[in-house]
Amino acid sequence: MIQADDLRPLNWVKIFLGIDDNGAEYRNIKINGIMQDLVGEWYYLLSNTWHHISQNIEPIPLNEEILLKCGFEKYIKKSNIDGIEMRLQADGNGNDGTYFLSCGGFNGGLYVLVLCKGNYICNNIEYLHELQNLYYSLTKTELQIAL
């Protein structure tokens, strides 16, 4: 379950639509707004309607397909754990830029290694909204996503 204070407007999440003969059905949505009412309940805005935060939303797990839709480029390298490195240059160029490097992590998970102004920061990021928030924190611009 997503914590309301982890979300901000323009985050992508998946919404549970129901169960049919093929199993659970979800749709990816972009949150238009988020607010807390006077009693502390959180709501998200979708298509001009406010919905309680606990209603049917889940995080979108990061995987290779999602990273490619975020503009990451795939590189094959012999030195990485699984031989694949995903890169996204966020601003600047060369070593002066900010790069997100996503490599195969342990137990099939992903981690994002940030190279920023020559310094490395390792983040254990599992979900798309976490990547969006990190990107925004570093660049003050939204991550462009083609979902």
PDB file of C-alpha atoms in Angstrom:
ATOM      1  CA  MET A   1       0.000   0.000   0.000  1.00  0.00           C
ATOM      2  CA  ILE A   2       1.183   3.511  -0.799  1.00  0.00           C
ATOM      3  CA  GLN A   3       1.607   6.011   2.001  1.00  0.00           C
ATOM      4  CA  ALA A   4      -0.171   9.267   1.191  1.00  0.00           C
ATOM      5  CA  ASP A   5       2.821  11.405   2.118  1.00  0.00           C
ATOM      6  CA  ASP A   6       4.907   9.517  -0.486  1.00  0.00           C
ATOM      7  CA  LEU A   7       2.691  10.852  -3.272  1.00  0.00           C
ATOM      8  CA  ARG A   8       2.572  14.176  -5.020  1.00  0.00           C
ATOM      9  CA  PRO A   9       0.680  15.481  -8.051  1.00  0.00           C
ATOM     10  CA  LEU A  10       1.704  13.892 -11.363  1.00  0.00           C
ATOM     11  CA  ASN A  11       2.834  10.620  -9.745  1.00  0.00           C
ATOM     12  CA  TRP A  12       1.852   7.490 -11.646  1.00  0.00           C
ATOM     13  CA  VAL A  13       0.113   4.678  -9.729  1.00  0.00           C
ATOM     14  CA  LYS A  14      -2.101   1.772 -10.701  1.00  0.00           C
ATOM     15  CA  ILE A  15      -5.744   1.626  -9.796  1.00  0.00           C
ATOM     16  CA  PHE A  16      -7.577  -1.623  -9.092  1.00  0.00           C
ATOM     17  CA  LEU A  17     -10.623  -1.900 -11.373  1.00  0.00           C
ATOM     18  CA  GLY A  18     -11.941  -5.268 -10.226  1.00  0.00           C
ATOM     19  CA  ILE A  19     -11.672  -8.974 -10.877  1.00  0.00           C
ATOM     20  CA  ASP A  20     -12.861 -10.694 -14.026  1.00  0.00           C
ATOM     21  CA  ASP A  21     -12.338 -14.138 -15.554  1.00  0.00           C
ATOM     22  CA  ASN A  22      -8.695 -13.254 -16.294  1.00  0.00           C
ATOM     23  CA  GLY A  23      -7.938 -12.186 -12.717  1.00  0.00           C
ATOM     24  CA  ALA A  24      -7.334  -8.761 -11.197  1.00  0.00           C
ATOM     25  CA  GLU A  25      -7.561  -5.828 -13.585  1.00  0.00           C
ATOM     26  CA  TYR A  26      -5.553  -2.617 -13.122  1.00  0.00           C
ATOM     27  CA  ARG A  27      -5.062   0.624 -15.021  1.00  0.00           C
ATOM     28  CA  ASN A  28      -2.134   3.025 -14.746  1.00  0.00           C
ATOM     29  CA  ILE A  29      -3.194   6.557 -13.813  1.00  0.00           C
ATOM     30  CA  LYS A  30      -1.500   9.888 -13.196  1.00  0.00           C
ATOM     31  CA  ILE A  31      -2.643  11.636 -10.021  1.00  0.00           C
ATOM     32  CA  ASN A  32      -3.820  15.190 -10.745  1.00  0.00           C
ATOM     33  CA  GLY A  33      -3.772  16.367  -7.142  1.00  0.00           C
ATOM     34  CA  ILE A  34      -3.520  15.255  -3.532  1.00  0.00           C
ATOM     35  CA  MET A  35      -4.961  16.765  -0.346  1.00  0.00           C
ATOM     36  CA  GLN A  36      -5.530  16.112   3.313  1.00  0.00           C
ATOM     37  CA  ASP A  37      -8.862  17.032   4.887  1.00  0.00           C
ATOM     38  CA  LEU A  38      -9.408  18.561   8.323  1.00  0.00           C
ATOM     39  CA  VAL A  39      -9.560  15.187  10.087  1.00  0.00           C
ATOM     40  CA  GLY A  40      -6.324  13.947   8.502  1.00  0.00           C
ATOM     41  CA  GLU A  41      -7.739  11.754   5.715  1.00  0.00           C
ATOM     42  CA  TRP A  42      -5.887  11.812   2.388  1.00  0.00           C
ATOM     43  CA  TYR A  43      -7.492  12.053  -1.062  1.00  0.00           C
ATOM     44  CA  TYR A  44      -6.201  12.014  -4.626  1.00  0.00           C
ATOM     45  CA  LEU A  45      -7.705  13.812  -7.614  1.00  0.00           C
ATOM     46  CA  LEU A  46      -8.510  11.879 -10.761  1.00  0.00           C
ATOM     47  CA  SER A  47     -10.628  13.321 -13.581  1.00  0.00           C
ATOM     48  CA  ASN A  48     -12.110  16.090 -11.404  1.00  0.00           C
ATOM     49  CA  THR A  49     -13.195  13.634  -8.680  1.00  0.00           C
ATOM     50  CA  TRP A  50     -11.553  13.212  -5.278  1.00  0.00           C
ATOM     51  CA  HIS A  51     -11.013   9.602  -4.097  1.00  0.00           C
ATOM     52  CA  HIS A  52      -9.910   8.375  -0.685  1.00  0.00           C
ATOM     53  CA  ILE A  53      -6.242   7.384  -0.835  1.00  0.00           C
ATOM     54  CA  SER A  54      -6.929   3.885   0.476  1.00  0.00           C
ATOM     55  CA  GLN A  55      -9.328   3.139  -2.368  1.00  0.00           C
ATOM     56  CA  ASN A  56      -7.820   0.781  -4.866  1.00  0.00           C
ATOM     57  CA  ILE A  57      -4.432   2.368  -5.615  1.00  0.00           C
ATOM     58  CA  GLU A  58      -1.129   0.537  -5.644  1.00  0.00           C
ATOM     59  CA  PRO A  59       2.428   1.458  -6.643  1.00  0.00           C
ATOM     60  CA  ILE A  60       3.783   0.556 -10.095  1.00  0.00           C
ATOM     61  CA  PRO A  61       6.850  -1.691  -9.669  1.00  0.00           C
ATOM     62  CA  LEU A  62       9.950  -0.688 -11.629  1.00  0.00           C
ATOM     63  CA  ASN A  63      11.109  -3.068 -14.325  1.00  0.00           C
ATOM     64  CA  GLU A  64      12.984  -2.811 -17.595  1.00  0.00           C
ATOM     65  CA  GLU A  65       9.846  -1.950 -19.598  1.00  0.00           C
ATOM     66  CA  ILE A  66       8.884   0.907 -17.244  1.00  0.00           C
ATOM     67  CA  LEU A  67      12.451   2.289 -17.217  1.00  0.00           C
ATOM     68  CA  LEU A  68      12.514   2.335 -21.029  1.00  0.00           C
ATOM     69  CA  LYS A  69       9.204   4.261 -20.988  1.00  0.00           C
ATOM     70  CA  CYS A  70      10.870   6.779 -18.656  1.00  0.00           C
ATOM     71  CA  GLY A  71      13.578   7.456 -21.231  1.00  0.00           C
ATOM     72  CA  PHE A  72      16.278   5.166 -19.856  1.00  0.00           C
ATOM     73  CA  GLU A  73      18.622   3.655 -22.418  1.00  0.00           C
ATOM     74  CA  LYS A  74      19.750   0.060 -22.231  1.00  0.00           C
ATOM     75  CA  TYR A  75      23.431  -0.828 -22.343  1.00  0.00           C
ATOM     76  CA  ILE A  76      24.887  -4.307 -22.370  1.00  0.00           C
ATOM     77  CA  LYS A  77      27.963  -4.508 -20.144  1.00  0.00           C
ATOM     78  CA  LYS A  78      29.987  -7.488 -19.031  1.00  0.00           C
ATOM     79  CA  SER A  79      30.814  -5.972 -15.644  1.00  0.00           C
ATOM     80  CA  ASN A  80      27.291  -5.756 -14.206  1.00  0.00           C
ATOM     81  CA  ILE A  81      25.557  -8.448 -12.215  1.00  0.00           C
ATOM     82  CA  ASP A  82      23.114  -9.390 -14.964  1.00  0.00           C
ATOM     83  CA  GLY A  83      24.942  -7.765 -17.880  1.00  0.00           C
ATOM     84  CA  ILE A  84      22.438  -4.931 -18.310  1.00  0.00           C
ATOM     85  CA  GLU A  85      22.745  -1.303 -17.294  1.00  0.00           C
ATOM     86  CA  MET A  86      19.993   1.282 -17.760  1.00  0.00           C
ATOM     87  CA  ARG A  87      20.980   4.961 -17.949  1.00  0.00           C
ATOM     88  CA  LEU A  88      19.142   8.261 -17.959  1.00  0.00           C
ATOM     89  CA  GLN A  89      20.909  11.593 -18.180  1.00  0.00           C
ATOM     90  CA  ALA A  90      18.798  14.125 -16.341  1.00  0.00           C
ATOM     91  CA  ASP A  91      20.671  17.398 -16.879  1.00  0.00           C
ATOM     92  CA  GLY A  92      24.015  18.716 -18.014  1.00  0.00           C
ATOM     93  CA  ASN A  93      26.433  16.460 -19.845  1.00  0.00           C
ATOM     94  CA  GLY A  94      29.368  14.230 -19.101  1.00  0.00           C
ATOM     95  CA  ASN A  95      30.428  13.933 -15.462  1.00  0.00           C
ATOM     96  CA  ASP A  96      28.800  17.278 -14.650  1.00  0.00           C
ATOM     97  CA  GLY A  97      25.344  15.853 -15.332  1.00  0.00           C
ATOM     98  CA  THR A  98      23.012  13.814 -13.193  1.00  0.00           C
ATOM     99  CA  TYR A  99      22.692  10.191 -14.229  1.00  0.00           C
ATOM    100  CA  PHE A 100      20.379   7.516 -12.964  1.00  0.00           C
ATOM    101  CA  LEU A 101      21.858   4.082 -13.420  1.00  0.00           C
ATOM    102  CA  SER A 102      19.593   1.130 -12.829  1.00  0.00           C
ATOM    103  CA  CYS A 103      21.224  -2.270 -12.652  1.00  0.00           C
ATOM    104  CA  GLY A 104      19.991  -5.713 -11.731  1.00  0.00           C
ATOM    105  CA  GLY A 105      20.046  -5.877  -7.985  1.00  0.00           C
ATOM    106  CA  PHE A 106      20.000  -8.734  -5.562  1.00  0.00           C
ATOM    107  CA  ASN A 107      17.079 -11.159  -5.542  1.00  0.00           C
ATOM    108  CA  GLY A 108      15.822  -9.828  -8.859  1.00  0.00           C
ATOM    109  CA  GLY A 109      15.139  -6.321  -7.514  1.00  0.00           C
ATOM    110  CA  LEU A 110      16.387  -3.057  -8.914  1.00  0.00           C
ATOM    111  CA  TYR A 111      18.428  -0.299  -7.402  1.00  0.00           C
ATOM    112  CA  VAL A 112      19.070   3.156  -8.748  1.00  0.00           C
ATOM    113  CA  LEU A 113      22.553   4.573  -8.515  1.00  0.00           C
ATOM    114  CA  VAL A 114      22.644   8.351  -8.897  1.00  0.00           C
ATOM    115  CA  LEU A 115      25.785  10.036 -10.183  1.00  0.00           C
ATOM    116  CA  CYS A 116      25.381  13.713  -9.410  1.00  0.00           C
ATOM    117  CA  LYS A 117      28.190  16.215  -9.938  1.00  0.00           C
ATOM    118  CA  GLY A 118      30.744  13.432  -9.558  1.00  0.00           C
ATOM    119  CA  ASN A 119      29.229  11.942  -6.386  1.00  0.00           C
ATOM    120  CA  TYR A 120      27.448   8.595  -6.154  1.00  0.00           C
ATOM    121  CA  ILE A 121      24.300   7.956  -4.134  1.00  0.00           C
ATOM    122  CA  CYS A 122      22.763   4.495  -4.038  1.00  0.00           C
ATOM    123  CA  ASN A 123      18.998   4.321  -3.585  1.00  0.00           C
ATOM    124  CA  ASN A 124      16.873   1.240  -3.209  1.00  0.00           C
ATOM    125  CA  ILE A 125      13.885   2.244  -5.316  1.00  0.00           C
ATOM    126  CA  GLU A 126      11.142  -0.234  -6.077  1.00  0.00           C
ATOM    127  CA  TYR A 127       8.340   1.874  -7.516  1.00  0.00           C
ATOM    128  CA  LEU A 128       7.755   4.401 -10.268  1.00  0.00           C
ATOM    129  CA  HIS A 129       6.441   7.141  -7.963  1.00  0.00           C
ATOM    130  CA  GLU A 130       9.655   6.872  -5.903  1.00  0.00           C
ATOM    131  CA  LEU A 131      11.752   7.338  -9.048  1.00  0.00           C
ATOM    132  CA  GLN A 132       9.580  10.297 -10.074  1.00  0.00           C
ATOM    133  CA  ASN A 133      10.007  11.914  -6.666  1.00  0.00           C
ATOM    134  CA  LEU A 134      13.789  11.389  -6.653  1.00  0.00           C
ATOM    135  CA  TYR A 135      14.081  12.788 -10.169  1.00  0.00           C
ATOM    136  CA  TYR A 136      12.012  15.832  -9.218  1.00  0.00           C
ATOM    137  CA  SER A 137      14.035  16.384  -6.033  1.00  0.00           C
ATOM    138  CA  LEU A 138      17.266  16.469  -8.024  1.00  0.00           C
ATOM    139  CA  THR A 139      16.179  18.353 -11.147  1.00  0.00           C
ATOM    140  CA  LYS A 140      13.042  20.327 -10.163  1.00  0.00           C
ATOM    141  CA  THR A 141      11.467  19.017 -13.381  1.00  0.00           C
ATOM    142  CA  GLU A 142       9.070  16.152 -13.993  1.00  0.00           C
ATOM    143  CA  LEU A 143      10.304  12.843 -15.333  1.00  0.00           C
ATOM    144  CA  GLN A 144       8.800  12.350 -18.791  1.00  0.00           C
ATOM    145  CA  ILE A 145       6.988   8.994 -18.905  1.00  0.00           C
ATOM    146  CA  ALA A 146       5.250   7.398 -21.894  1.00  0.00           C
ATOM    147  CA  LEU A 147       2.838   4.993 -20.184  1.00  0.00           C
TER     148      LEU A 147
END
